[in-house]
Amino acid sequence: MAADRLALAGHAVTLFEKRKGLSWKLYIAGGSGLNISNSLPLDTFAKHYTGPAEHWKACLAEFGPKDWLTFIEEKLSIGTFLGTSQRYFVETMHAALLVRNWKKRLEELGVTIRLNTEVIDFRASDQGGWDIISPSAKLGRFDAVIFALGGGSYEKEAPAWPLMFTSKSLSFAPFAPSNTGFEVKWPEAFLKEAEGQPIKNIVLKSPRGERKGDLVITEYGLEGTPIYFAGVSGSVHLDLKPDLTAEQILERLKKPLENLSPMRRAQKLLQLSPGSKALLFHMTEPKAARDLATLAGVIKHFPLQFEQPRPLLESISSSGGLCWENINSNLMLTSYPSVYCAGEMLDWDAPTGGFLIQACISQGHWISQHLSFG
């Protein structure tokens, strides 16, 4: 987005990419449907980010979800639609057409795209501006530089780029997993029956907050949007029937039936998903399973113990990165004039649901409007 806006304004722009193709993480993110933004009001939208609150408010106000959707539809000729959970998607549901159309647009705007080209350093040029360095050569001199480097997720090895900044005494917060599953020590009998089963329409409650949605039982624990939003190591609880109160659940469980146990009544009368049934059957204390009122309480407040999150390699995103104290309100490095940083490389975090992509797009646009040359 930064390259697009700057080229449109008449600047000569070169885009360096270390991989053989652009937007590798967009392809990963769009593997099961590329959600590009969220329909929440801007004030609420901005509250989903860690980092400076005023930055996010200003950045999203200048180029927010509506602007991004309009850009996709009018400039990239791709339809969008509002899906479930307030998320926006591209009609194709994957990244290929978006990347292809945008690459073509950048080339038509005169952007030079250099693939298979890794940048490992930047140095002040004798002629002013900055020399950009690859492992084997100087790549050129530029009046301004924007680094939009990735976070630590999905990488088999830790990214090498932080050294470029820490070697210049800039502060950096280590990468940590975000938007990832959490490990749970499942009983063997439970896992044999329930692995791969959905736990649908629940509310996860933790010290970090609460979120409604679906989970999936895995060999190591649980995955799903509620965990990405509110997952934290330690004690958490699931409301397995959020649309009913404990009193309403108890009333249903008391309905006259043949001589069924409380557990069988729950499985028959509450329309629980397969994963929820398995949780109750295998992991409810025997005493609670024999009493209707106690069982109703367990259904509304099912206890789980989350262990550690899954590793960075499996995480959708990462927290950590270049610290905000290094940059000013325009996202320029305060000790390196006309050098800017944006996107996942900065120390901010957000849940899935369109927030991650929107942040990167909005920051790219923000820099393009606030960039200065020397």
Short mmCIF file of C-alpha atoms in Angstrom, two decimals:
data_model
loop_
_atom_site.label_atom_id
_atom_site.label_comp_id
_atom_site.label_asym_id
_atom_site.label_seq_id
_atom_site.Cartn_x
_atom_site.Cartn_y
_atom_site.Cartn_z
CA MET A 1 0.00 0.00 0.00
CA ALA A 2 2.87 2.39 0.75
CA ALA A 3 4.42 1.65 -2.65
CA ASP A 4 1.06 2.12 -4.37
CA ARG A 5 0.31 5.49 -2.80
CA LEU A 6 3.83 6.86 -3.28
CA ALA A 7 4.04 5.74 -6.90
CA LEU A 8 0.62 7.25 -7.56
CA ALA A 9 1.96 10.56 -6.19
CA GLY A 10 4.76 10.47 -8.79
CA HIS A 11 7.68 9.12 -6.76
CA ALA A 12 10.12 6.55 -8.12
CA VAL A 13 9.59 3.44 -5.97
CA THR A 14 11.53 0.19 -5.73
CA LEU A 15 10.02 -2.76 -3.85
CA PHE A 16 12.47 -5.38 -2.53
CA GLU A 17 11.21 -8.86 -1.57
CA LYS A 18 13.48 -11.61 -0.30
CA ARG A 19 11.20 -14.43 -1.49
CA LYS A 20 10.54 -15.47 -5.06
CA GLY A 21 7.02 -14.06 -4.94
CA LEU A 22 5.08 -11.29 -3.21
CA SER A 23 2.77 -11.63 -0.21
CA TRP A 24 3.69 -15.08 1.06
CA LYS A 25 1.78 -14.54 4.30
CA LEU A 26 -1.36 -13.46 2.47
CA TYR A 27 -1.38 -16.85 0.77
CA ILE A 28 -1.02 -18.56 4.14
CA ALA A 29 -3.65 -16.36 5.79
CA GLY A 30 -6.06 -16.98 2.92
CA GLY A 31 -5.71 -20.74 2.93
CA SER A 32 -9.17 -21.17 4.45
CA GLY A 33 -10.66 -17.86 3.30
CA LEU A 34 -8.93 -14.50 3.09
CA ASN A 35 -10.68 -12.17 5.54
CA ILE A 36 -9.49 -8.67 4.81
CA SER A 37 -11.16 -6.51 7.45
CA ASN A 38 -13.95 -6.28 10.02
CA SER A 39 -17.23 -4.40 10.19
CA LEU A 40 -16.87 -3.12 13.76
CA PRO A 41 -17.19 0.65 14.32
CA LEU A 42 -13.81 2.39 14.17
CA ASP A 43 -13.65 3.20 17.88
CA THR A 44 -14.27 -0.45 18.76
CA PHE A 45 -12.03 -1.63 15.93
CA ALA A 46 -9.07 0.37 17.27
CA LYS A 47 -9.43 -1.12 20.75
CA HIS A 48 -8.47 -4.56 19.43
CA TYR A 49 -4.81 -3.52 19.03
CA THR A 50 -2.02 -3.38 21.55
CA GLY A 51 0.42 -0.51 21.23
CA PRO A 52 -0.31 3.25 21.23
CA ALA A 53 -4.08 3.78 21.21
CA GLU A 54 -3.84 7.20 19.59
CA HIS A 55 -1.83 5.79 16.69
CA TRP A 56 -4.48 3.22 15.85
CA LYS A 57 -7.31 5.74 16.10
CA ALA A 58 -5.55 8.16 13.78
CA CYS A 59 -4.29 5.50 11.37
CA LEU A 60 -7.70 3.84 10.96
CA ALA A 61 -9.45 7.20 10.66
CA GLU A 62 -7.15 8.15 7.77
CA PHE A 63 -7.49 4.85 5.90
CA GLY A 64 -9.95 2.45 7.52
CA PRO A 65 -11.97 -0.62 6.54
CA LYS A 66 -14.32 1.23 4.16
CA ASP A 67 -11.36 2.79 2.34
CA TRP A 68 -9.64 -0.59 2.06
CA LEU A 69 -12.76 -2.32 0.72
CA THR A 70 -13.27 0.46 -1.82
CA PHE A 71 -9.64 0.14 -2.92
CA ILE A 72 -9.99 -3.61 -3.45
CA GLU A 73 -13.22 -3.25 -5.39
CA GLU A 74 -12.37 -0.18 -7.50
CA LYS A 75 -8.58 -0.41 -7.97
CA LEU A 76 -8.09 -4.18 -7.95
CA SER A 77 -11.47 -5.10 -9.51
CA ILE A 78 -12.25 -7.74 -6.88
CA GLY A 79 -15.59 -8.06 -5.11
CA THR A 80 -15.87 -8.25 -1.33
CA PHE A 81 -18.62 -9.46 0.99
CA LEU A 82 -19.50 -9.45 4.68
CA GLY A 83 -19.35 -12.95 6.13
CA THR A 84 -20.01 -14.37 9.55
CA SER A 85 -18.56 -12.91 12.75
CA GLN A 86 -18.48 -9.40 11.22
CA ARG A 87 -15.56 -10.25 8.90
CA TYR A 88 -15.11 -9.07 5.32
CA PHE A 89 -13.76 -11.44 2.64
CA VAL A 90 -12.70 -11.18 -0.98
CA GLU A 91 -15.16 -12.98 -3.22
CA THR A 92 -12.51 -15.38 -4.47
CA MET A 93 -11.83 -16.39 -0.81
CA HIS A 94 -8.08 -16.62 -1.43
CA ALA A 95 -5.16 -14.28 -2.06
CA ALA A 96 -4.04 -15.22 -5.58
CA LEU A 97 -6.18 -12.80 -7.59
CA LEU A 98 -5.64 -9.95 -5.13
CA VAL A 99 -1.86 -10.34 -5.27
CA ARG A 100 -1.81 -10.78 -9.04
CA ASN A 101 -3.99 -7.74 -9.73
CA TRP A 102 -2.09 -5.56 -7.26
CA LYS A 103 1.29 -6.58 -8.66
CA LYS A 104 0.07 -5.65 -12.15
CA ARG A 105 -1.21 -2.31 -10.85
CA LEU A 106 2.13 -1.52 -9.16
CA GLU A 107 4.01 -2.30 -12.37
CA GLU A 108 1.65 -0.04 -14.33
CA LEU A 109 2.34 2.72 -11.80
CA GLY A 110 6.05 2.33 -12.50
CA VAL A 111 7.10 0.49 -9.34
CA THR A 112 10.27 -1.56 -9.78
CA ILE A 113 9.79 -4.95 -8.12
CA ARG A 114 12.91 -6.91 -7.23
CA LEU A 115 12.21 -10.42 -6.02
CA ASN A 116 14.72 -12.85 -4.48
CA THR A 117 16.45 -9.81 -3.00
CA GLU A 118 17.05 -9.70 0.74
CA VAL A 119 17.95 -6.43 2.45
CA ILE A 120 20.27 -6.89 5.42
CA ASP A 121 21.35 -3.33 6.23
CA PHE A 122 20.91 0.37 5.57
CA ARG A 123 23.62 3.01 5.87
CA ALA A 124 23.80 6.77 5.46
CA SER A 125 24.96 7.61 1.93
CA ASP A 126 27.70 10.12 1.17
CA GLN A 127 25.29 11.69 -1.32
CA GLY A 128 22.50 11.96 1.23
CA GLY A 129 19.70 9.49 1.82
CA TRP A 130 20.37 5.83 2.44
CA ASP A 131 22.34 3.02 0.85
CA ILE A 132 20.47 -0.28 0.92
CA ILE A 133 22.63 -3.38 1.33
CA SER A 134 22.06 -7.02 0.35
CA PRO A 135 24.29 -9.93 1.44
CA SER A 136 26.36 -9.52 -1.73
CA ALA A 137 26.11 -5.90 -2.89
CA LYS A 138 24.79 -2.38 -2.45
CA LEU A 139 21.32 -2.27 -3.98
CA GLY A 140 21.15 1.47 -4.50
CA ARG A 141 20.74 4.86 -2.86
CA PHE A 142 17.30 6.06 -1.82
CA ASP A 143 15.96 9.31 -0.38
CA ALA A 144 13.63 7.44 2.00
CA VAL A 145 13.23 3.82 3.08
CA ILE A 146 10.19 1.95 4.39
CA PHE A 147 10.75 -1.38 6.11
CA ALA A 148 7.60 -3.54 6.22
CA LEU A 149 9.07 -6.78 7.51
CA GLY A 150 7.26 -9.80 8.85
CA GLY A 151 6.71 -11.08 12.35
CA GLY A 152 7.94 -14.39 13.70
CA SER A 153 4.96 -16.61 12.86
CA TYR A 154 5.12 -19.47 10.32
CA GLU A 155 8.90 -19.19 10.13
CA LYS A 156 10.95 -22.39 10.49
CA GLU A 157 13.85 -20.27 11.67
CA ALA A 158 13.82 -17.01 13.60
CA PRO A 159 13.84 -14.03 11.20
CA ALA A 160 17.29 -12.52 10.68
CA TRP A 161 16.12 -8.95 10.15
CA PRO A 162 15.94 -7.90 13.86
CA LEU A 163 19.75 -7.91 13.94
CA MET A 164 19.71 -5.08 11.40
CA PHE A 165 18.04 -2.89 14.04
CA THR A 166 19.42 -4.22 17.32
CA SER A 167 22.95 -3.76 15.94
CA LYS A 168 22.06 -0.06 15.74
CA SER A 169 21.05 -0.04 19.44
CA LEU A 170 17.33 0.02 18.68
CA SER A 171 15.15 -1.79 21.23
CA PHE A 172 13.37 -4.98 20.22
CA ALA A 173 10.82 -7.13 22.09
CA PRO A 174 11.29 -10.88 21.41
CA PHE A 175 8.66 -12.51 19.23
CA ALA A 176 6.07 -14.67 21.00
CA PRO A 177 3.18 -16.78 19.64
CA SER A 178 -0.16 -15.04 19.10
CA ASN A 179 -3.45 -16.20 17.59
CA THR A 180 -2.48 -19.77 18.20
CA GLY A 181 -3.85 -22.89 19.86
CA PHE A 182 -3.25 -23.83 23.46
CA GLU A 183 -2.20 -27.17 24.84
CA VAL A 184 -4.48 -29.15 27.15
CA LYS A 185 -3.60 -32.42 28.91
CA TRP A 186 -6.44 -34.58 27.59
CA PRO A 187 -7.33 -37.98 29.08
CA GLU A 188 -6.46 -40.73 26.64
CA ALA A 189 -10.03 -42.06 26.45
CA PHE A 190 -11.38 -38.58 25.71
CA LEU A 191 -8.87 -37.94 22.93
CA LYS A 192 -9.55 -41.31 21.31
CA GLU A 193 -13.21 -40.36 20.97
CA ALA A 194 -13.05 -36.61 20.46
CA GLU A 195 -9.96 -35.66 18.43
CA GLY A 196 -11.01 -33.51 15.50
CA GLN A 197 -14.51 -32.92 16.86
CA PRO A 198 -15.99 -29.39 17.00
CA ILE A 199 -17.10 -27.64 20.15
CA LYS A 200 -19.66 -25.35 18.56
CA ASN A 201 -21.34 -22.15 19.72
CA ILE A 202 -19.56 -21.74 23.04
CA VAL A 203 -18.16 -18.79 24.99
CA LEU A 204 -14.57 -18.97 26.20
CA LYS A 205 -13.92 -16.93 29.36
CA SER A 206 -10.43 -16.16 30.63
CA PRO A 207 -8.58 -13.40 32.50
CA ARG A 208 -7.96 -11.89 29.05
CA GLY A 209 -11.67 -11.57 28.22
CA GLU A 210 -14.38 -13.66 26.60
CA ARG A 211 -15.34 -14.60 23.07
CA LYS A 212 -18.14 -16.60 21.45
CA GLY A 213 -17.46 -19.01 18.60
CA ASP A 214 -16.35 -22.54 17.74
CA LEU A 215 -13.37 -24.60 18.86
CA VAL A 216 -11.78 -27.77 17.51
CA ILE A 217 -10.31 -30.53 19.69
CA THR A 218 -6.79 -31.48 18.64
CA GLU A 219 -4.27 -34.03 19.84
CA TYR A 220 -2.41 -31.31 21.73
CA GLY A 221 -5.32 -29.14 22.90
CA LEU A 222 -7.72 -26.67 21.33
CA GLU A 223 -7.80 -24.35 18.31
CA GLY A 224 -10.30 -21.70 17.24
CA THR A 225 -11.14 -18.01 17.15
CA PRO A 226 -12.28 -17.73 20.80
CA ILE A 227 -8.83 -18.96 21.87
CA TYR A 228 -7.04 -16.60 19.52
CA PHE A 229 -8.97 -13.74 21.10
CA ALA A 230 -8.98 -14.73 24.79
CA GLY A 231 -6.53 -17.63 25.17
CA VAL A 232 -4.12 -17.48 28.10
CA SER A 233 -2.17 -20.05 30.08
CA GLY A 234 -3.94 -21.06 33.27
CA SER A 235 -7.55 -21.59 34.31
CA VAL A 236 -10.26 -20.81 31.75
CA HIS A 237 -13.93 -21.72 31.47
CA LEU A 238 -16.30 -22.63 28.66
CA ASP A 239 -19.98 -21.78 28.57
CA LEU A 240 -21.19 -24.77 26.58
CA LYS A 241 -24.71 -23.39 26.22
CA PRO A 242 -24.47 -19.59 26.13
CA ASP A 243 -27.98 -19.09 24.78
CA LEU A 244 -29.54 -20.59 27.92
CA THR A 245 -29.24 -19.62 31.58
CA ALA A 246 -28.36 -22.21 34.21
CA GLU A 247 -32.01 -22.12 35.35
CA GLN A 248 -33.27 -22.78 31.82
CA ILE A 249 -30.81 -25.65 31.41
CA LEU A 250 -31.95 -27.16 34.70
CA GLU A 251 -35.60 -26.83 33.66
CA ARG A 252 -34.88 -28.79 30.48
CA LEU A 253 -32.94 -31.44 32.33
CA LYS A 254 -35.91 -31.99 34.67
CA LYS A 255 -38.31 -32.87 31.86
CA PRO A 256 -40.01 -36.26 32.41
CA LEU A 257 -38.10 -38.98 30.61
CA GLU A 258 -37.41 -42.64 31.06
CA ASN A 259 -34.97 -43.33 33.86
CA LEU A 260 -32.00 -41.47 32.34
CA SER A 261 -28.95 -40.25 34.23
CA PRO A 262 -28.30 -36.47 34.37
CA MET A 263 -25.49 -36.90 31.84
CA ARG A 264 -27.69 -38.78 29.37
CA ARG A 265 -30.39 -36.15 29.80
CA ALA A 266 -27.90 -33.40 28.93
CA GLN A 267 -26.74 -35.25 25.85
CA LYS A 268 -30.30 -35.87 24.69
CA LEU A 269 -32.05 -32.59 25.58
CA LEU A 270 -29.52 -29.80 25.07
CA GLN A 271 -28.46 -30.30 21.43
CA LEU A 272 -24.81 -30.10 22.31
CA SER A 273 -22.11 -30.40 19.65
CA PRO A 274 -20.04 -33.63 19.55
CA GLY A 275 -17.08 -32.01 21.24
CA SER A 276 -19.22 -30.57 24.03
CA LYS A 277 -20.80 -33.96 24.67
CA ALA A 278 -17.38 -35.59 24.85
CA LEU A 279 -16.11 -32.95 27.28
CA LEU A 280 -19.06 -33.50 29.62
CA PHE A 281 -18.94 -37.29 29.43
CA HIS A 282 -15.20 -37.71 29.97
CA MET A 283 -14.19 -34.71 32.03
CA THR A 284 -17.02 -33.95 34.46
CA GLU A 285 -16.41 -34.90 38.10
CA PRO A 286 -18.52 -37.98 39.04
CA LYS A 287 -20.31 -36.10 41.82
CA ALA A 288 -21.34 -33.30 39.45
CA ALA A 289 -22.49 -35.80 36.83
CA ARG A 290 -25.01 -37.31 39.28
CA ASP A 291 -26.81 -34.07 40.22
CA LEU A 292 -28.96 -32.10 37.77
CA ALA A 293 -28.41 -28.66 39.32
CA THR A 294 -24.66 -29.16 39.65
CA LEU A 295 -24.42 -30.42 36.09
CA ALA A 296 -26.31 -27.36 34.82
CA GLY A 297 -23.71 -25.19 36.55
CA VAL A 298 -20.85 -27.16 34.99
CA ILE A 299 -22.37 -26.73 31.53
CA LYS A 300 -22.38 -22.95 32.06
CA HIS A 301 -18.92 -22.86 33.63
CA PHE A 302 -16.91 -25.82 32.34
CA PRO A 303 -13.35 -25.64 33.74
CA LEU A 304 -10.23 -26.22 31.64
CA GLN A 305 -6.53 -25.73 32.29
CA PHE A 306 -4.61 -24.25 29.38
CA GLU A 307 -0.91 -25.09 29.31
CA GLN A 308 1.52 -23.27 27.01
CA PRO A 309 0.53 -21.87 23.61
CA ARG A 310 1.63 -23.64 20.46
CA PRO A 311 4.99 -22.58 18.97
CA LEU A 312 5.56 -19.64 16.62
CA LEU A 313 5.84 -21.98 13.65
CA GLU A 314 2.13 -22.81 14.04
CA SER A 315 0.92 -19.35 15.07
CA ILE A 316 -1.17 -17.12 12.84
CA SER A 317 0.72 -14.07 14.07
CA SER A 318 3.23 -12.99 16.70
CA SER A 319 3.56 -10.39 19.39
CA GLY A 320 6.84 -8.58 19.90
CA GLY A 321 8.95 -6.68 17.40
CA LEU A 322 10.65 -3.34 17.08
CA CYS A 323 9.59 -1.25 20.09
CA TRP A 324 7.45 1.87 19.67
CA GLU A 325 9.96 3.99 21.58
CA ASN A 326 12.17 3.84 18.49
CA ILE A 327 9.68 5.62 16.22
CA ASN A 328 7.71 8.87 16.10
CA SER A 329 4.03 9.37 15.35
CA ASN A 330 4.71 9.12 11.60
CA LEU A 331 6.37 5.70 12.10
CA MET A 332 9.80 7.11 11.31
CA LEU A 333 12.84 5.93 13.28
CA THR A 334 13.72 8.93 15.43
CA SER A 335 17.45 8.26 15.16
CA TYR A 336 17.36 7.63 11.39
CA PRO A 337 15.52 10.39 9.47
CA SER A 338 13.48 9.22 6.47
CA VAL A 339 13.65 5.54 7.56
CA TYR A 340 10.20 4.17 8.40
CA CYS A 341 8.86 0.90 9.81
CA ALA A 342 5.39 -0.61 9.53
CA GLY A 343 3.37 -3.77 9.89
CA GLU A 344 4.15 -6.95 11.76
CA MET A 345 7.72 -5.92 12.47
CA LEU A 346 6.46 -3.45 15.11
CA ASP A 347 5.55 -4.53 18.63
CA TRP A 348 1.76 -4.74 18.40
CA ASP A 349 -0.77 -7.53 18.48
CA ALA A 350 -4.39 -8.08 17.45
CA PRO A 351 -6.81 -11.01 17.11
CA THR A 352 -7.74 -12.64 13.84
CA GLY A 353 -10.82 -11.51 11.99
CA GLY A 354 -9.41 -8.93 9.57
CA PHE A 355 -7.56 -6.85 12.17
CA LEU A 356 -4.06 -7.98 11.19
CA ILE A 357 -4.30 -7.26 7.47
CA GLN A 358 -6.19 -4.01 8.04
CA ALA A 359 -3.45 -2.76 10.39
CA CYS A 360 -0.70 -3.41 7.86
CA ILE A 361 -2.66 -1.75 5.05
CA SER A 362 -3.55 1.28 7.17
CA GLN A 363 0.03 1.73 8.36
CA GLY A 364 1.34 1.50 4.80
CA HIS A 365 -1.07 4.23 3.76
CA TRP A 366 -0.22 6.29 6.86
CA ILE A 367 3.49 6.37 6.02
CA SER A 368 2.79 7.28 2.40
CA GLN A 369 0.91 10.38 3.59
CA HIS A 370 3.42 11.42 6.27
CA LEU A 371 6.73 10.53 4.65
CA SER A 372 9.47 13.15 4.46
CA PHE A 373 12.74 13.07 2.53
CA GLY A 374 15.61 14.04 4.80
#
